[in-house]
mmCIF file of C-alpha atoms in Angstrom:
data_model
loop_
_atom_site.group_PDB
_atom_site.id
_atom_site.type_symbol
_atom_site.label_atom_id
_atom_site.label_comp_id
_atom_site.label_asym_id
_atom_site.label_seq_id
_atom_site.Cartn_x
_atom_site.Cartn_y
_atom_site.Cartn_z
ATOM 1 C CA UNK V 1 0.000 0.000 0.000
ATOM 2 C CA UNK V 2 1.415 3.381 -0.939
ATOM 3 C CA UNK V 3 1.802 6.259 1.508
ATOM 4 C CA UNK V 4 1.961 9.976 0.699
ATOM 5 C CA UNK V 5 4.597 12.466 1.839
ATOM 6 C CA UNK V 6 3.854 16.204 1.818
ATOM 7 C CA UNK V 7 6.542 18.723 2.755
ATOM 8 C CA UNK V 8 6.121 22.489 2.490
ATOM 9 C CA UNK V 9 8.647 25.084 3.707
ATOM 10 C CA UNK V 10 8.986 28.831 3.176
ATOM 11 C CA UNK V 11 11.867 31.258 3.516
ATOM 12 C CA UNK V 12 12.311 34.960 2.781
ATOM 13 C CA UNK V 13 15.186 35.733 0.410
ATOM 14 C CA UNK V 14 16.492 39.217 -0.333
ATOM 15 C CA UNK V 15 16.131 39.125 -4.094
ATOM 16 C CA UNK V 16 13.637 39.694 -6.873
ATOM 17 C CA UNK V 17 11.203 36.906 -7.842
ATOM 18 C CA UNK V 18 12.452 36.709 -11.455
ATOM 19 C CA UNK V 19 16.053 36.081 -10.342
ATOM 20 C CA UNK V 20 14.971 33.382 -7.887
ATOM 21 C CA UNK V 21 12.664 31.800 -10.470
ATOM 22 C CA UNK V 22 15.561 31.288 -12.885
ATOM 23 C CA UNK V 23 17.923 30.070 -10.144
ATOM 24 C CA UNK V 24 15.438 27.521 -8.811
ATOM 25 C CA UNK V 25 13.943 26.167 -12.026
ATOM 26 C CA UNK V 26 16.603 26.445 -14.746
ATOM 27 C CA UNK V 27 18.476 23.079 -14.580
ATOM 28 C CA UNK V 28 21.933 24.400 -15.537
ATOM 29 C CA UNK V 29 21.782 27.143 -12.906
ATOM 30 C CA UNK V 30 20.243 24.885 -10.273
ATOM 31 C CA UNK V 31 22.955 22.237 -10.437
ATOM 32 C CA UNK V 32 25.629 24.905 -9.745
ATOM 33 C CA UNK V 33 24.329 25.860 -6.300
ATOM 34 C CA UNK V 34 22.148 22.964 -5.080
ATOM 35 C CA UNK V 35 24.253 20.350 -3.227
ATOM 36 C CA UNK V 36 21.410 17.814 -3.536
ATOM 37 C CA UNK V 37 21.788 17.593 -7.324
ATOM 38 C CA UNK V 38 24.778 16.172 -9.143
ATOM 39 C CA UNK V 39 23.308 16.451 -12.613
ATOM 40 C CA UNK V 40 20.428 18.377 -14.179
ATOM 41 C CA UNK V 41 20.040 18.755 -17.919
ATOM 42 C CA UNK V 42 17.351 18.881 -20.550
ATOM 43 C CA UNK V 43 16.634 15.546 -22.145
ATOM 44 C CA UNK V 44 17.740 15.485 -25.765
ATOM 45 C CA UNK V 45 20.445 18.166 -25.493
ATOM 46 C CA UNK V 46 19.405 21.779 -25.780
ATOM 47 C CA UNK V 47 16.110 22.715 -24.237
ATOM 48 C CA UNK V 48 14.228 25.622 -22.781
ATOM 49 C CA UNK V 49 12.295 26.146 -19.583
ATOM 50 C CA UNK V 50 8.767 25.542 -20.882
ATOM 51 C CA UNK V 51 5.766 23.469 -19.881
ATOM 52 C CA UNK V 52 6.201 19.772 -20.705
ATOM 53 C CA UNK V 53 9.990 20.133 -21.096
ATOM 54 C CA UNK V 54 11.731 16.984 -19.866
ATOM 55 C CA UNK V 55 14.754 17.155 -17.616
ATOM 56 C CA UNK V 56 17.062 14.410 -16.360
ATOM 57 C CA UNK V 57 18.011 14.845 -12.683
ATOM 58 C CA UNK V 58 20.492 12.911 -10.582
ATOM 59 C CA UNK V 59 20.558 13.285 -6.802
ATOM 60 C CA UNK V 60 23.748 13.284 -4.751
ATOM 61 C CA UNK V 61 25.034 10.153 -3.042
ATOM 62 C CA UNK V 62 23.496 11.093 0.291
ATOM 63 C CA UNK V 63 20.135 10.965 -1.477
ATOM 64 C CA UNK V 64 20.940 7.477 -2.774
ATOM 65 C CA UNK V 65 22.235 8.808 -6.111
ATOM 66 C CA UNK V 66 18.802 8.308 -7.671
ATOM 67 C CA UNK V 67 18.455 9.297 -11.301
ATOM 68 C CA UNK V 68 15.113 10.173 -12.878
ATOM 69 C CA UNK V 69 13.335 12.114 -15.609
ATOM 70 C CA UNK V 70 10.911 14.885 -14.712
ATOM 71 C CA UNK V 71 8.471 16.947 -16.734
ATOM 72 C CA UNK V 72 8.009 20.675 -16.085
ATOM 73 C CA UNK V 73 4.507 21.968 -15.574
ATOM 74 C CA UNK V 74 2.558 24.886 -14.090
ATOM 75 C CA UNK V 75 5.265 27.341 -15.161
ATOM 76 C CA UNK V 76 4.125 30.900 -14.647
ATOM 77 C CA UNK V 77 7.206 33.135 -14.625
ATOM 78 C CA UNK V 78 8.171 34.650 -12.195
ATOM 79 C CA UNK V 79 5.444 33.533 -9.774
ATOM 80 C CA UNK V 80 5.541 29.741 -9.725
ATOM 81 C CA UNK V 81 6.737 26.573 -11.392
ATOM 82 C CA UNK V 82 7.488 22.967 -10.760
ATOM 83 C CA UNK V 83 8.031 19.489 -12.115
ATOM 84 C CA UNK V 84 6.852 15.949 -11.585
ATOM 85 C CA UNK V 85 8.635 12.667 -12.169
ATOM 86 C CA UNK V 86 7.688 10.748 -15.284
ATOM 87 C CA UNK V 87 8.363 7.302 -13.783
ATOM 88 C CA UNK V 88 9.293 5.822 -10.418
ATOM 89 C CA UNK V 89 12.122 7.451 -8.472
ATOM 90 C CA UNK V 90 13.656 4.571 -6.528
ATOM 91 C CA UNK V 91 11.213 3.698 -3.725
ATOM 92 C CA UNK V 92 8.875 6.546 -4.776
ATOM 93 C CA UNK V 93 6.012 5.998 -7.201
ATOM 94 C CA UNK V 94 5.839 9.719 -7.859
ATOM 95 C CA UNK V 95 7.821 12.801 -6.873
ATOM 96 C CA UNK V 96 6.718 16.384 -7.503
ATOM 97 C CA UNK V 97 8.375 19.662 -6.637
ATOM 98 C CA UNK V 98 6.659 23.048 -6.744
ATOM 99 C CA UNK V 99 8.040 26.546 -6.214
ATOM 100 C CA UNK V 100 6.117 29.766 -5.517
ATOM 101 C CA UNK V 101 7.694 33.212 -5.382
ATOM 102 C CA UNK V 102 5.725 35.962 -3.646
ATOM 103 C CA UNK V 103 7.205 39.466 -3.824
ATOM 104 C CA UNK V 104 7.164 41.376 -0.548
ATOM 105 C CA UNK V 105 8.963 44.425 0.877
ATOM 106 C CA UNK V 106 12.646 43.609 1.328
ATOM 107 C CA UNK V 107 12.684 40.461 -0.777
ATOM 108 C CA UNK V 108 10.669 37.462 -1.882
ATOM 109 C CA UNK V 109 8.911 34.747 0.067
ATOM 110 C CA UNK V 110 9.983 31.463 -1.515
ATOM 111 C CA UNK V 111 7.862 28.382 -0.820
ATOM 112 C CA UNK V 112 9.094 24.951 -1.807
ATOM 113 C CA UNK V 113 6.602 22.086 -1.807
ATOM 114 C CA UNK V 114 7.676 18.481 -2.240
ATOM 115 C CA UNK V 115 5.154 15.668 -2.617
ATOM 116 C CA UNK V 116 5.900 12.008 -3.008
ATOM 117 C CA UNK V 117 4.145 8.679 -2.934
ATOM 118 C CA UNK V 118 6.133 5.905 -1.281
ATOM 119 C CA UNK V 119 5.724 2.375 -2.624
ATOM 120 C CA UNK V 120 6.674 0.595 0.607
ATOM 121 C CA UNK V 121 5.428 1.585 4.053
ATOM 122 C CA UNK V 122 8.580 0.376 5.866
ATOM 123 C CA UNK V 123 10.724 3.016 4.157
ATOM 124 C CA UNK V 124 8.286 5.899 4.769
ATOM 125 C CA UNK V 125 9.927 7.456 7.865
ATOM 126 C CA UNK V 126 13.575 7.404 6.690
ATOM 127 C CA UNK V 127 12.587 8.656 3.240
ATOM 128 C CA UNK V 128 10.402 11.402 4.712
ATOM 129 C CA UNK V 129 13.334 12.558 6.870
ATOM 130 C CA UNK V 130 15.646 12.488 3.841
ATOM 131 C CA UNK V 131 13.225 14.527 1.712
ATOM 132 C CA UNK V 132 12.677 17.020 4.531
ATOM 133 C CA UNK V 133 16.451 17.560 4.702
ATOM 134 C CA UNK V 134 16.510 17.976 0.915
ATOM 135 C CA UNK V 135 13.892 20.753 1.101
ATOM 136 C CA UNK V 136 15.634 22.600 3.938
ATOM 137 C CA UNK V 137 19.134 22.431 2.433
ATOM 138 C CA UNK V 138 17.804 23.523 -0.950
ATOM 139 C CA UNK V 139 16.119 26.608 0.535
ATOM 140 C CA UNK V 140 19.123 27.512 2.702
ATOM 141 C CA UNK V 141 21.533 27.103 -0.223
ATOM 142 C CA UNK V 142 19.278 29.251 -2.439
ATOM 143 C CA UNK V 143 19.415 32.007 0.163
ATOM 144 C CA UNK V 144 23.174 31.539 0.532
ATOM 145 C CA UNK V 145 23.642 31.729 -3.259
ATOM 146 C CA UNK V 146 21.762 35.028 -3.450
ATOM 147 C CA UNK V 147 23.411 36.424 -0.313
ATOM 148 C CA UNK V 148 26.879 35.427 -1.547
ATOM 149 C CA UNK V 149 26.653 38.024 -4.310
ATOM 150 C CA UNK V 150 25.448 40.707 -1.879
ATOM 151 C CA UNK V 151 27.935 39.637 0.793
ATOM 152 C CA UNK V 152 30.838 40.000 -1.663
ATOM 153 C CA UNK V 153 29.670 43.514 -2.549
ATOM 154 C CA UNK V 154 29.365 44.494 1.130
ATOM 155 C CA UNK V 155 32.789 42.990 1.852
ATOM 156 C CA UNK V 156 34.392 44.927 -1.026
ATOM 157 C CA UNK V 157 32.730 48.158 0.121
ATOM 158 C CA UNK V 158 33.956 47.533 3.684
ATOM 159 C CA UNK V 159 37.548 47.043 2.478
ATOM 160 C CA UNK V 160 37.362 50.221 0.405
ATOM 161 C CA UNK V 161 36.066 52.229 3.391
ATOM 162 C CA UNK V 162 38.805 50.759 5.597
ATOM 163 C CA UNK V 163 41.467 51.744 3.047
ATOM 164 C CA UNK V 164 40.115 55.315 2.790
ATOM 165 C CA UNK V 165 39.933 55.604 6.565
ATOM 166 C CA UNK V 166 43.540 54.459 6.873
ATOM 167 C CA UNK V 167 44.655 56.969 4.221
ATOM 168 C CA UNK V 168 42.807 59.766 6.052
ATOM 169 C CA UNK V 169 44.449 58.775 9.348
ATOM 170 C CA UNK V 170 47.898 58.769 7.729
ATOM 171 C CA UNK V 171 47.239 62.180 6.134
ATOM 172 C CA UNK V 172 46.067 63.595 9.480
ATOM 173 C CA UNK V 173 49.159 62.173 11.196
ATOM 174 C CA UNK V 174 51.449 63.694 8.558
ATOM 175 C CA UNK V 175 49.665 67.064 8.872
ATOM 176 C CA UNK V 176 50.046 67.012 12.681
ATOM 177 C CA UNK V 177 53.733 66.144 12.335
ATOM 178 C CA UNK V 178 54.269 68.995 9.866
ATOM 179 C CA UNK V 179 52.457 71.415 12.197
ATOM 180 C CA UNK V 180 54.748 70.421 15.119
ATOM 181 C CA UNK V 181 57.848 71.033 12.981
ATOM 182 C CA UNK V 182 56.750 74.571 12.126
ATOM 183 C CA UNK V 183 56.541 75.526 15.776
#
């Protein structure tokens, strides 16, 4: 008898919905930042992010290294999108992932929903825990990916301010030294 798994988590990310939409749903971009995926590419070579586009995913080893084909659906840029598996994914009869991006002051509320149907009841709890970890790490890494760009900018600005402050202190010191010599 099959059992269902439903996981839904939200996080607020300081970025625009269109940027997050592309990061989360475009396979080539997603595989760069998501540690849960080892491979993500359109089936049949070149493809585009459209409804019914097929993508081949491969999870990392800690997610059993499962490989599967998914079909995109419900794409409505930049508000929502998702995919569902075409066939079984290991012990899962079906696996679906849905993203929603809700613009709000100061960023975007990102909601990731993962639904699965487990074929065997005995593997329900460990698989549910594994999928819950997948959802949380994916959301945290998405936020980290977006913040990394902003953090680098802030870090560069901080270094520049530090350098200017040091130059001003040295100039003030030299001016004070010159003023003492004149006396």
